[in-house]
């Protein structure tokens, strides 16, 4: 267990590793005129202060990014860009423990998730894209004898990247790595709830030797720093991950500038258990699908569709499994559900418990604030929530809760499962559990989702694209597709007649 003294030392460590009140602009830590506080959601204590960039800071960062793009970054060999990324990946691993400590303190997620999954995955993503930097080629188009025609794939320029609080360092990697590999420069804005690992990454970016201005990091609130970045006319593209409402606002606010956009928005992902599935794996997948990361994942399997013949058995097993998950100190090895990211988020999640009950769903477990009589008494802890007998039309089945809340929905046929799964505004991900290979492929082809997992859930690889269908957005993170989003094609026609 972590003690109060340990928590204080965590705060000291946070202050050692990041520069409170500073922004990374043009390779230097620049003091900002105003600051905000970031809170440890497990204790309610202030961890440290951080800067809020205003429109003038945004302008400076965008100008620095522009100068780097037109200058040094555009002339260094592509392989060198890759080397910077590989070096950054190595530094992330080297400083993994400290990064994981900051991540868990800032976000509330269990330390084993930060240290064993998130931080190594962020490094993997930088390693993967480091290899792409010198492999981006165009085509020669041999369709005429009187011309030599070819295409070049060129970077877009200055990219604004706005990311959420659920996977703070992982999101930095998803956004920065492909944009930089493709030769762009970046102004990155982390979420105001979790700025610390992005700031720590800024230190590592300096240490890796990136030329000044290639990566600028601006902290601050969405409506202040984010909005100024979105409206800045020097930005060539915005890549955003976050809520549908903010995604729409960004689209509206950048429309006059015709800024290119990639949006990775929310989800209400179906996790479908057929009666012929390997039940042990399916149950584990159902639990991990929603409770990993406290359910604060855009791809969380928040709707569990269960074939009626095994419905009662599944609901009983889920109840037992969920009530056995330890909620509490994120630094305790046995904890599976840490603190929700903020009081606001906790209240939002608890409000859906009332909404679910009012709409007639059966709350079979959880749904209460977990109270501790020690340093965690102010923590944002909620016991894992499972609603059974949910109708897909209910708000708890249609609205993204972004917390540890599962809605279990029965179905009778494959056709019905598909129709319920697709009956949502979202289309980010889906998972299904079956031993019938033909059914698995039929479903994979018909589910309207950017990712389909078969007999597994929430698995990511840097080489596999991730992004949404329908209101879950457009454009892709990860894989070769992510690079496409940061490149534009130029066609060149050389007259040979
Ligand atoms: P979540 O629902 O995960 O909190 P949000 O969509 O509210 O996600 O926030 C995701 C990111 O978008 C954060 O970095 C936040 O600061 C930023 N943001 C919020 N509002 C705006 C805005 N109006 N313009 C630009 N960025 C914004």
Tab-separated table of C-alpha atoms in Angstrom, residues 111-493:
chain	number	residue	atom	x	y	z
A	111	UNK	CA	0.160	1.439	-11.589
A	112	UNK	CA	0.449	-1.962	-13.254
A	113	UNK	CA	-1.508	-0.579	-16.243
A	114	UNK	CA	0.780	2.449	-16.519
A	115	UNK	CA	4.023	0.591	-15.972
A	116	UNK	CA	3.363	-2.701	-17.748
A	117	UNK	CA	1.069	-1.637	-20.570
A	118	UNK	CA	0.774	2.085	-21.323
A	119	UNK	CA	4.376	3.253	-21.074
A	120	UNK	CA	5.897	0.279	-22.964
A	121	UNK	CA	3.185	0.632	-25.630
A	122	UNK	CA	3.984	4.340	-26.081
A	123	UNK	CA	7.634	3.370	-26.634
A	124	UNK	CA	6.589	0.647	-29.114
A	125	UNK	CA	4.643	3.175	-31.143
A	126	UNK	CA	7.665	5.495	-31.425
A	127	UNK	CA	9.852	2.512	-32.373
A	128	UNK	CA	7.389	1.366	-35.019
A	129	UNK	CA	7.089	4.770	-36.705
A	130	UNK	CA	10.843	5.400	-36.451
A	131	UNK	CA	11.210	2.675	-39.083
A	132	UNK	CA	8.764	4.376	-41.451
A	133	UNK	CA	10.568	7.710	-41.713
A	134	UNK	CA	12.764	6.692	-44.676
A	135	UNK	CA	10.266	4.370	-46.325
A	136	UNK	CA	7.688	6.854	-47.544
A	137	UNK	CA	7.724	6.759	-51.297
A	138	UNK	CA	5.524	7.929	-54.142
A	139	UNK	CA	4.786	6.160	-57.407
A	140	UNK	CA	5.891	6.360	-60.987
A	141	UNK	CA	2.897	6.263	-63.317
A	142	UNK	CA	3.888	4.695	-66.635
A	143	UNK	CA	0.790	5.472	-68.668
A	144	UNK	CA	2.205	7.795	-71.364
A	145	UNK	CA	5.281	7.706	-73.558
A	146	UNK	CA	5.357	11.487	-73.931
A	147	UNK	CA	5.637	12.186	-70.200
A	148	UNK	CA	7.356	11.008	-67.075
A	149	UNK	CA	4.734	11.175	-64.321
A	150	UNK	CA	5.388	10.536	-60.689
A	151	UNK	CA	4.028	11.357	-57.266
A	152	UNK	CA	5.778	12.688	-54.188
A	153	UNK	CA	4.372	12.269	-50.713
A	154	UNK	CA	5.022	15.430	-48.787
A	155	UNK	CA	4.351	16.396	-45.187
A	156	UNK	CA	1.466	18.782	-44.517
A	157	UNK	CA	3.359	21.277	-42.330
A	158	UNK	CA	2.361	22.318	-38.823
A	159	UNK	CA	0.096	19.833	-37.056
A	160	UNK	CA	-1.981	20.696	-33.970
A	161	UNK	CA	-2.668	17.629	-31.851
A	162	UNK	CA	-5.243	17.726	-29.072
A	163	UNK	CA	-5.505	14.681	-26.869
A	164	UNK	CA	-7.635	13.355	-23.985
A	165	UNK	CA	-6.844	12.326	-20.411
A	166	UNK	CA	-7.530	8.586	-20.523
A	167	UNK	CA	-4.231	7.385	-22.028
A	168	UNK	CA	-2.114	10.511	-21.735
A	169	UNK	CA	1.320	9.257	-22.837
A	170	UNK	CA	-0.035	6.633	-25.228
A	171	UNK	CA	-2.021	9.367	-27.004
A	172	UNK	CA	1.116	11.533	-27.259
A	173	UNK	CA	2.806	8.604	-29.021
A	174	UNK	CA	-0.127	7.824	-31.341
A	175	UNK	CA	-0.217	11.422	-32.488
A	176	UNK	CA	3.421	12.552	-32.452
A	177	UNK	CA	5.146	9.481	-33.908
A	178	UNK	CA	3.470	9.299	-37.351
A	179	UNK	CA	3.313	13.078	-37.771
A	180	UNK	CA	7.056	13.433	-37.107
A	181	UNK	CA	8.009	10.335	-39.118
A	182	UNK	CA	6.204	11.916	-42.077
A	183	UNK	CA	8.254	15.111	-41.704
A	184	UNK	CA	5.743	17.457	-40.051
A	185	UNK	CA	6.260	19.601	-36.985
A	186	UNK	CA	3.810	19.621	-34.094
A	187	UNK	CA	2.108	21.686	-31.438
A	188	UNK	CA	0.686	19.198	-28.932
A	189	UNK	CA	-1.935	19.997	-26.313
A	190	UNK	CA	-2.506	17.381	-23.608
A	191	UNK	CA	-5.705	17.334	-21.554
A	192	UNK	CA	-5.862	19.709	-18.602
A	193	UNK	CA	-6.684	16.816	-16.236
A	194	UNK	CA	-3.440	14.944	-17.086
A	195	UNK	CA	-0.655	17.222	-18.356
A	196	UNK	CA	2.279	15.617	-16.538
A	197	UNK	CA	3.525	12.821	-18.779
A	198	UNK	CA	3.325	15.073	-21.861
A	199	UNK	CA	5.535	17.584	-20.032
A	200	UNK	CA	7.913	14.804	-18.987
A	201	UNK	CA	7.967	13.683	-22.615
A	202	UNK	CA	8.976	17.241	-23.507
A	203	UNK	CA	12.121	16.802	-21.386
A	204	UNK	CA	12.883	13.549	-23.206
A	205	UNK	CA	12.289	15.207	-26.584
A	206	UNK	CA	14.936	17.781	-25.696
A	207	UNK	CA	17.257	15.009	-24.512
A	208	UNK	CA	16.705	13.035	-27.720
A	209	UNK	CA	18.071	16.050	-29.619
A	210	UNK	CA	15.089	16.979	-31.794
A	211	UNK	CA	15.776	20.370	-33.409
A	212	UNK	CA	14.015	23.259	-31.604
A	213	UNK	CA	10.430	23.879	-32.693
A	214	UNK	CA	9.834	20.383	-34.116
A	215	UNK	CA	7.699	19.503	-31.072
A	216	UNK	CA	6.053	22.197	-28.958
A	217	UNK	CA	3.951	21.278	-25.943
A	218	UNK	CA	1.246	23.615	-24.710
A	219	UNK	CA	-0.774	22.791	-21.635
A	220	UNK	CA	-4.042	24.472	-20.710
A	221	UNK	CA	-7.793	24.091	-20.811
A	222	UNK	CA	-9.615	23.111	-23.959
A	223	UNK	CA	-11.700	26.249	-24.166
A	224	UNK	CA	-8.596	28.442	-23.782
A	225	UNK	CA	-5.476	26.783	-25.213
A	226	UNK	CA	-7.272	24.209	-27.362
A	227	UNK	CA	-9.638	26.758	-28.883
A	228	UNK	CA	-6.776	29.187	-29.668
A	229	UNK	CA	-4.842	26.397	-31.345
A	230	UNK	CA	-7.825	25.312	-33.418
A	231	UNK	CA	-8.448	28.862	-34.670
A	232	UNK	CA	-4.806	29.641	-35.423
A	233	UNK	CA	-4.376	30.242	-39.158
A	234	UNK	CA	-0.823	28.842	-39.140
A	235	UNK	CA	-2.033	25.299	-38.410
A	236	UNK	CA	-2.239	23.003	-41.462
A	237	UNK	CA	-3.962	20.061	-39.817
A	238	UNK	CA	-5.623	19.208	-36.528
A	239	UNK	CA	-5.595	15.692	-35.165
A	240	UNK	CA	-7.995	15.331	-32.248
A	241	UNK	CA	-9.024	12.513	-29.949
A	242	UNK	CA	-11.858	13.215	-27.527
A	243	UNK	CA	-15.598	13.646	-27.292
A	244	UNK	CA	-18.066	13.993	-30.161
A	245	UNK	CA	-19.220	17.432	-28.937
A	246	UNK	CA	-15.699	18.850	-28.853
A	247	UNK	CA	-14.902	17.168	-32.187
A	248	UNK	CA	-17.855	18.987	-33.770
A	249	UNK	CA	-16.825	22.259	-32.160
A	250	UNK	CA	-13.308	21.868	-33.511
A	251	UNK	CA	-14.722	21.207	-36.962
A	252	UNK	CA	-16.852	24.352	-36.772
A	253	UNK	CA	-14.026	26.479	-35.365
A	254	UNK	CA	-11.516	25.379	-37.996
A	255	UNK	CA	-13.908	25.525	-40.954
A	256	UNK	CA	-13.033	29.079	-41.973
A	257	UNK	CA	-9.371	28.119	-42.250
A	258	UNK	CA	-10.215	24.873	-44.111
A	259	UNK	CA	-7.827	23.119	-41.732
A	260	UNK	CA	-7.512	19.416	-42.454
A	261	UNK	CA	-8.856	17.187	-39.717
A	262	UNK	CA	-8.566	13.762	-38.216
A	263	UNK	CA	-11.104	13.059	-35.474
A	264	UNK	CA	-11.096	10.024	-33.208
A	265	UNK	CA	-14.242	10.391	-31.139
A	266	UNK	CA	-16.266	8.302	-28.745
A	267	UNK	CA	-17.679	4.812	-28.831
A	268	UNK	CA	-20.342	2.551	-27.393
A	269	UNK	CA	-18.676	-0.626	-28.470
A	270	UNK	CA	-20.576	-3.924	-28.519
A	271	UNK	CA	-18.938	-7.008	-27.047
A	272	UNK	CA	-20.939	-10.005	-28.296
A	273	UNK	CA	-20.958	-13.401	-26.607
A	274	UNK	CA	-22.443	-16.281	-28.591
A	275	UNK	CA	-23.404	-19.422	-26.664
A	276	UNK	CA	-20.826	-21.502	-28.565
A	277	UNK	CA	-17.906	-19.363	-27.322
A	278	UNK	CA	-15.158	-20.465	-24.993
A	279	UNK	CA	-16.991	-19.102	-21.963
A	280	UNK	CA	-13.974	-18.644	-19.731
A	281	UNK	CA	-12.219	-16.373	-22.255
A	282	UNK	CA	-15.442	-14.598	-23.144
A	283	UNK	CA	-16.162	-13.758	-19.513
A	284	UNK	CA	-12.619	-12.552	-18.950
A	285	UNK	CA	-12.941	-10.481	-22.127
A	286	UNK	CA	-16.243	-9.001	-20.986
A	287	UNK	CA	-14.719	-7.914	-17.671
A	288	UNK	CA	-11.459	-6.601	-19.152
A	289	UNK	CA	-13.308	-5.040	-22.063
A	290	UNK	CA	-15.167	-2.666	-19.782
A	291	UNK	CA	-13.153	-2.445	-16.568
A	292	UNK	CA	-9.610	-2.087	-17.934
A	293	UNK	CA	-8.623	1.557	-17.591
A	294	UNK	CA	-11.687	2.080	-15.348
A	295	UNK	CA	-13.800	1.967	-18.507
A	296	UNK	CA	-12.369	5.343	-19.466
A	297	UNK	CA	-11.474	4.076	-22.922
A	298	UNK	CA	-13.114	5.200	-26.129
A	299	UNK	CA	-13.166	1.555	-27.301
A	300	UNK	CA	-14.431	0.107	-23.985
A	301	UNK	CA	-16.797	-2.814	-24.530
A	302	UNK	CA	-19.585	-0.978	-22.743
A	303	UNK	CA	-22.491	-2.930	-24.286
A	304	UNK	CA	-22.347	-6.669	-23.653
A	305	UNK	CA	-24.672	-8.570	-25.983
A	306	UNK	CA	-25.271	-12.109	-24.718
A	307	UNK	CA	-27.091	-14.971	-26.469
A	308	UNK	CA	-30.173	-15.770	-24.427
A	309	UNK	CA	-29.366	-19.460	-23.907
A	310	UNK	CA	-26.296	-18.533	-21.823
A	311	UNK	CA	-27.550	-15.156	-20.582
A	312	UNK	CA	-28.354	-16.118	-16.954
A	313	UNK	CA	-25.076	-17.991	-16.568
A	314	UNK	CA	-23.087	-15.038	-17.965
A	315	UNK	CA	-24.866	-12.439	-15.838
A	316	UNK	CA	-24.266	-14.481	-12.654
A	317	UNK	CA	-20.575	-14.987	-13.498
A	318	UNK	CA	-20.106	-11.298	-14.324
A	319	UNK	CA	-21.658	-10.249	-11.052
A	320	UNK	CA	-19.273	-12.465	-9.128
A	321	UNK	CA	-16.223	-11.379	-11.144
A	322	UNK	CA	-17.006	-7.650	-10.926
A	323	UNK	CA	-17.692	-7.649	-7.229
A	324	UNK	CA	-14.306	-9.345	-6.735
A	325	UNK	CA	-12.349	-6.558	-8.480
A	326	UNK	CA	-10.412	-4.504	-5.962
A	327	UNK	CA	-11.236	-0.816	-6.108
A	328	UNK	CA	-8.735	1.467	-4.441
A	329	UNK	CA	-5.159	2.695	-4.148
A	330	UNK	CA	-3.823	2.740	-7.714
A	331	UNK	CA	-0.369	1.846	-6.397
A	332	UNK	CA	-1.582	-1.318	-4.679
A	333	UNK	CA	-0.660	-4.314	-6.864
A	334	UNK	CA	-4.018	-5.960	-6.226
A	335	UNK	CA	-6.056	-2.940	-7.364
A	336	UNK	CA	-7.910	-3.470	-10.619
A	337	UNK	CA	-10.013	-0.296	-10.602
A	338	UNK	CA	-8.225	2.892	-9.636
A	339	UNK	CA	-9.659	6.359	-9.188
A	340	UNK	CA	-11.774	7.896	-11.929
A	341	UNK	CA	-9.923	10.801	-13.464
A	342	UNK	CA	-11.793	13.621	-11.714
A	343	UNK	CA	-14.722	14.470	-9.456
A	344	UNK	CA	-16.619	15.699	-12.497
A	345	UNK	CA	-16.144	12.355	-14.247
A	346	UNK	CA	-17.128	10.446	-11.103
A	347	UNK	CA	-20.339	12.449	-10.814
A	348	UNK	CA	-21.105	11.845	-14.466
A	349	UNK	CA	-20.665	8.086	-14.033
A	350	UNK	CA	-22.823	8.043	-10.879
A	351	UNK	CA	-25.530	10.036	-12.649
A	352	UNK	CA	-25.828	7.215	-15.195
A	353	UNK	CA	-26.527	4.768	-12.372
A	354	UNK	CA	-29.691	6.759	-11.627
A	355	UNK	CA	-30.522	7.085	-15.328
A	356	UNK	CA	-30.184	3.308	-15.814
A	357	UNK	CA	-32.440	2.576	-12.856
A	358	UNK	CA	-35.052	5.099	-13.984
A	359	UNK	CA	-35.057	3.602	-17.484
A	360	UNK	CA	-35.874	0.181	-15.990
A	361	UNK	CA	-32.546	-1.672	-16.215
A	362	UNK	CA	-31.552	-3.979	-13.329
A	363	UNK	CA	-28.466	-2.898	-11.419
A	364	UNK	CA	-26.855	-6.201	-10.440
A	365	UNK	CA	-23.688	-4.863	-8.845
A	366	UNK	CA	-21.745	-1.674	-8.057
A	367	UNK	CA	-22.663	1.897	-8.751
A	368	UNK	CA	-21.646	3.446	-5.472
A	369	UNK	CA	-18.892	5.800	-4.534
A	370	UNK	CA	-16.365	3.748	-2.592
A	371	UNK	CA	-15.493	5.562	0.610
A	372	UNK	CA	-12.172	5.134	2.401
A	373	UNK	CA	-11.357	6.300	5.860
A	374	UNK	CA	-7.748	7.366	5.187
A	375	UNK	CA	-5.730	9.376	2.663
A	376	UNK	CA	-8.091	8.164	-0.060
A	377	UNK	CA	-11.202	9.581	1.577
A	378	UNK	CA	-11.437	12.298	-1.095
A	379	UNK	CA	-10.664	9.869	-3.925
A	380	UNK	CA	-12.860	9.423	-6.996
A	381	UNK	CA	-13.585	5.721	-6.546
A	382	UNK	CA	-16.688	3.980	-7.882
A	383	UNK	CA	-17.478	0.271	-7.593
A	384	UNK	CA	-17.753	-1.471	-10.990
A	385	UNK	CA	-21.258	-1.176	-12.375
A	386	UNK	CA	-23.226	-3.842	-14.216
A	387	UNK	CA	-26.747	-3.324	-15.481
A	388	UNK	CA	-28.629	-6.407	-16.734
A	389	UNK	CA	-31.877	-6.569	-18.740
A	390	UNK	CA	-30.889	-3.512	-20.719
A	391	UNK	CA	-32.830	-2.497	-23.804
A	392	UNK	CA	-30.571	-1.069	-26.496
A	393	UNK	CA	-32.790	2.011	-26.727
A	394	UNK	CA	-32.017	2.996	-23.116
A	395	UNK	CA	-29.675	5.917	-22.508
A	396	UNK	CA	-27.132	3.666	-20.740
A	397	UNK	CA	-26.891	1.665	-23.982
A	398	UNK	CA	-26.722	4.639	-26.325
A	399	UNK	CA	-24.674	7.303	-24.511
A	400	UNK	CA	-20.959	7.082	-23.852
A	401	UNK	CA	-20.525	6.967	-20.060
A	402	UNK	CA	-16.728	6.722	-20.155
A	403	UNK	CA	-16.494	4.855	-16.888
A	404	UNK	CA	-16.703	1.358	-15.353
A	405	UNK	CA	-20.314	0.759	-16.370
A	406	UNK	CA	-21.508	-2.240	-18.369
A	407	UNK	CA	-24.926	-2.654	-19.996
A	408	UNK	CA	-25.850	-6.307	-20.614
A	409	UNK	CA	-28.362	-6.930	-23.402
A	410	UNK	CA	-29.813	-10.340	-24.360
A	411	UNK	CA	-30.299	-11.475	-27.981
A	412	UNK	CA	-31.748	-14.550	-29.679
A	413	UNK	CA	-30.196	-14.793	-33.136
A	414	UNK	CA	-27.031	-13.755	-34.970
A	415	UNK	CA	-29.124	-11.394	-37.070
A	416	UNK	CA	-30.533	-9.738	-33.979
A	417	UNK	CA	-27.062	-9.466	-32.395
A	418	UNK	CA	-25.808	-7.686	-35.493
A	419	UNK	CA	-28.752	-5.345	-35.613
A	420	UNK	CA	-28.375	-4.370	-31.928
A	421	UNK	CA	-24.585	-4.021	-32.282
A	422	UNK	CA	-24.970	-1.616	-35.197
A	423	UNK	CA	-27.867	0.316	-33.665
A	424	UNK	CA	-25.746	3.155	-32.285
A	425	UNK	CA	-24.454	6.498	-33.504
A	426	UNK	CA	-20.918	5.221	-32.876
A	427	UNK	CA	-18.711	2.810	-34.791
A	428	UNK	CA	-15.338	2.670	-33.118
A	429	UNK	CA	-14.847	-0.980	-32.186
A	430	UNK	CA	-16.639	-4.272	-31.620
A	431	UNK	CA	-15.677	-7.651	-30.205
A	432	UNK	CA	-17.268	-11.051	-30.621
A	433	UNK	CA	-16.789	-14.408	-29.002
A	434	UNK	CA	-17.646	-17.564	-30.944
A	435	UNK	CA	-16.075	-20.841	-32.049
A	436	UNK	CA	-17.905	-20.749	-35.377
A	437	UNK	CA	-15.356	-19.409	-37.847
A	438	UNK	CA	-17.926	-18.688	-40.552
A	439	UNK	CA	-20.062	-16.686	-38.165
A	440	UNK	CA	-16.967	-14.833	-36.945
A	441	UNK	CA	-16.150	-13.712	-40.493
A	442	UNK	CA	-19.766	-12.885	-41.349
A	443	UNK	CA	-19.963	-10.683	-38.278
A	444	UNK	CA	-16.553	-9.070	-38.875
A	445	UNK	CA	-17.692	-8.063	-42.354
A	446	UNK	CA	-21.070	-6.703	-41.231
A	447	UNK	CA	-20.239	-4.869	-38.013
A	448	UNK	CA	-20.034	-1.134	-38.621
A	449	UNK	CA	-16.899	-0.463	-36.613
A	450	UNK	CA	-13.342	0.610	-37.310
A	451	UNK	CA	-11.915	-2.356	-35.400
A	452	UNK	CA	-13.383	-5.826	-34.847
A	453	UNK	CA	-11.809	-8.184	-32.323
A	454	UNK	CA	-12.600	-11.896	-32.609
A	455	UNK	CA	-12.184	-13.954	-29.439
A	456	UNK	CA	-10.207	-11.133	-27.875
A	457	UNK	CA	-10.816	-7.507	-26.973
A	458	UNK	CA	-8.988	-4.170	-26.637
A	459	UNK	CA	-5.837	-5.450	-28.314
A	460	UNK	CA	-3.604	-2.882	-30.017
A	461	UNK	CA	-0.568	-3.094	-32.197
A	462	UNK	CA	1.338	-0.084	-33.560
A	463	UNK	CA	0.987	-1.525	-37.086
A	464	UNK	CA	-2.817	-1.967	-37.021
A	465	UNK	CA	-4.847	1.160	-37.862
A	466	UNK	CA	-7.369	2.397	-35.315
A	467	UNK	CA	-10.236	4.821	-35.848
A	468	UNK	CA	-13.933	5.196	-36.255
A	469	UNK	CA	-16.873	4.553	-38.545
A	470	UNK	CA	-19.958	6.789	-38.276
A	471	UNK	CA	-19.895	9.393	-35.473
A	472	UNK	CA	-16.730	7.850	-34.031
A	473	UNK	CA	-14.796	10.025	-36.442
A	474	UNK	CA	-12.597	9.840	-39.508
A	475	UNK	CA	-8.951	9.322	-40.270
A	476	UNK	CA	-6.825	6.707	-38.562
A	477	UNK	CA	-4.216	6.517	-35.837
A	478	UNK	CA	-1.517	3.815	-35.952
A	479	UNK	CA	-0.323	1.723	-38.879
A	480	UNK	CA	0.486	2.917	-42.370
A	481	UNK	CA	-2.911	4.622	-42.528
A	482	UNK	CA	-1.831	7.084	-39.827
A	483	UNK	CA	1.017	8.235	-42.059
A	484	UNK	CA	-1.448	8.868	-44.905
A	485	UNK	CA	-3.185	11.356	-42.630
A	486	UNK	CA	0.001	13.393	-42.283
A	487	UNK	CA	1.060	13.368	-45.947
A	488	UNK	CA	-0.219	14.980	-49.118
A	489	UNK	CA	0.392	13.740	-52.628
A	490	UNK	CA	2.012	15.955	-55.223
A	491	UNK	CA	1.813	14.861	-58.855
A	492	UNK	CA	4.709	15.781	-61.112
A	493	UNK	CA	4.459	15.732	-64.917
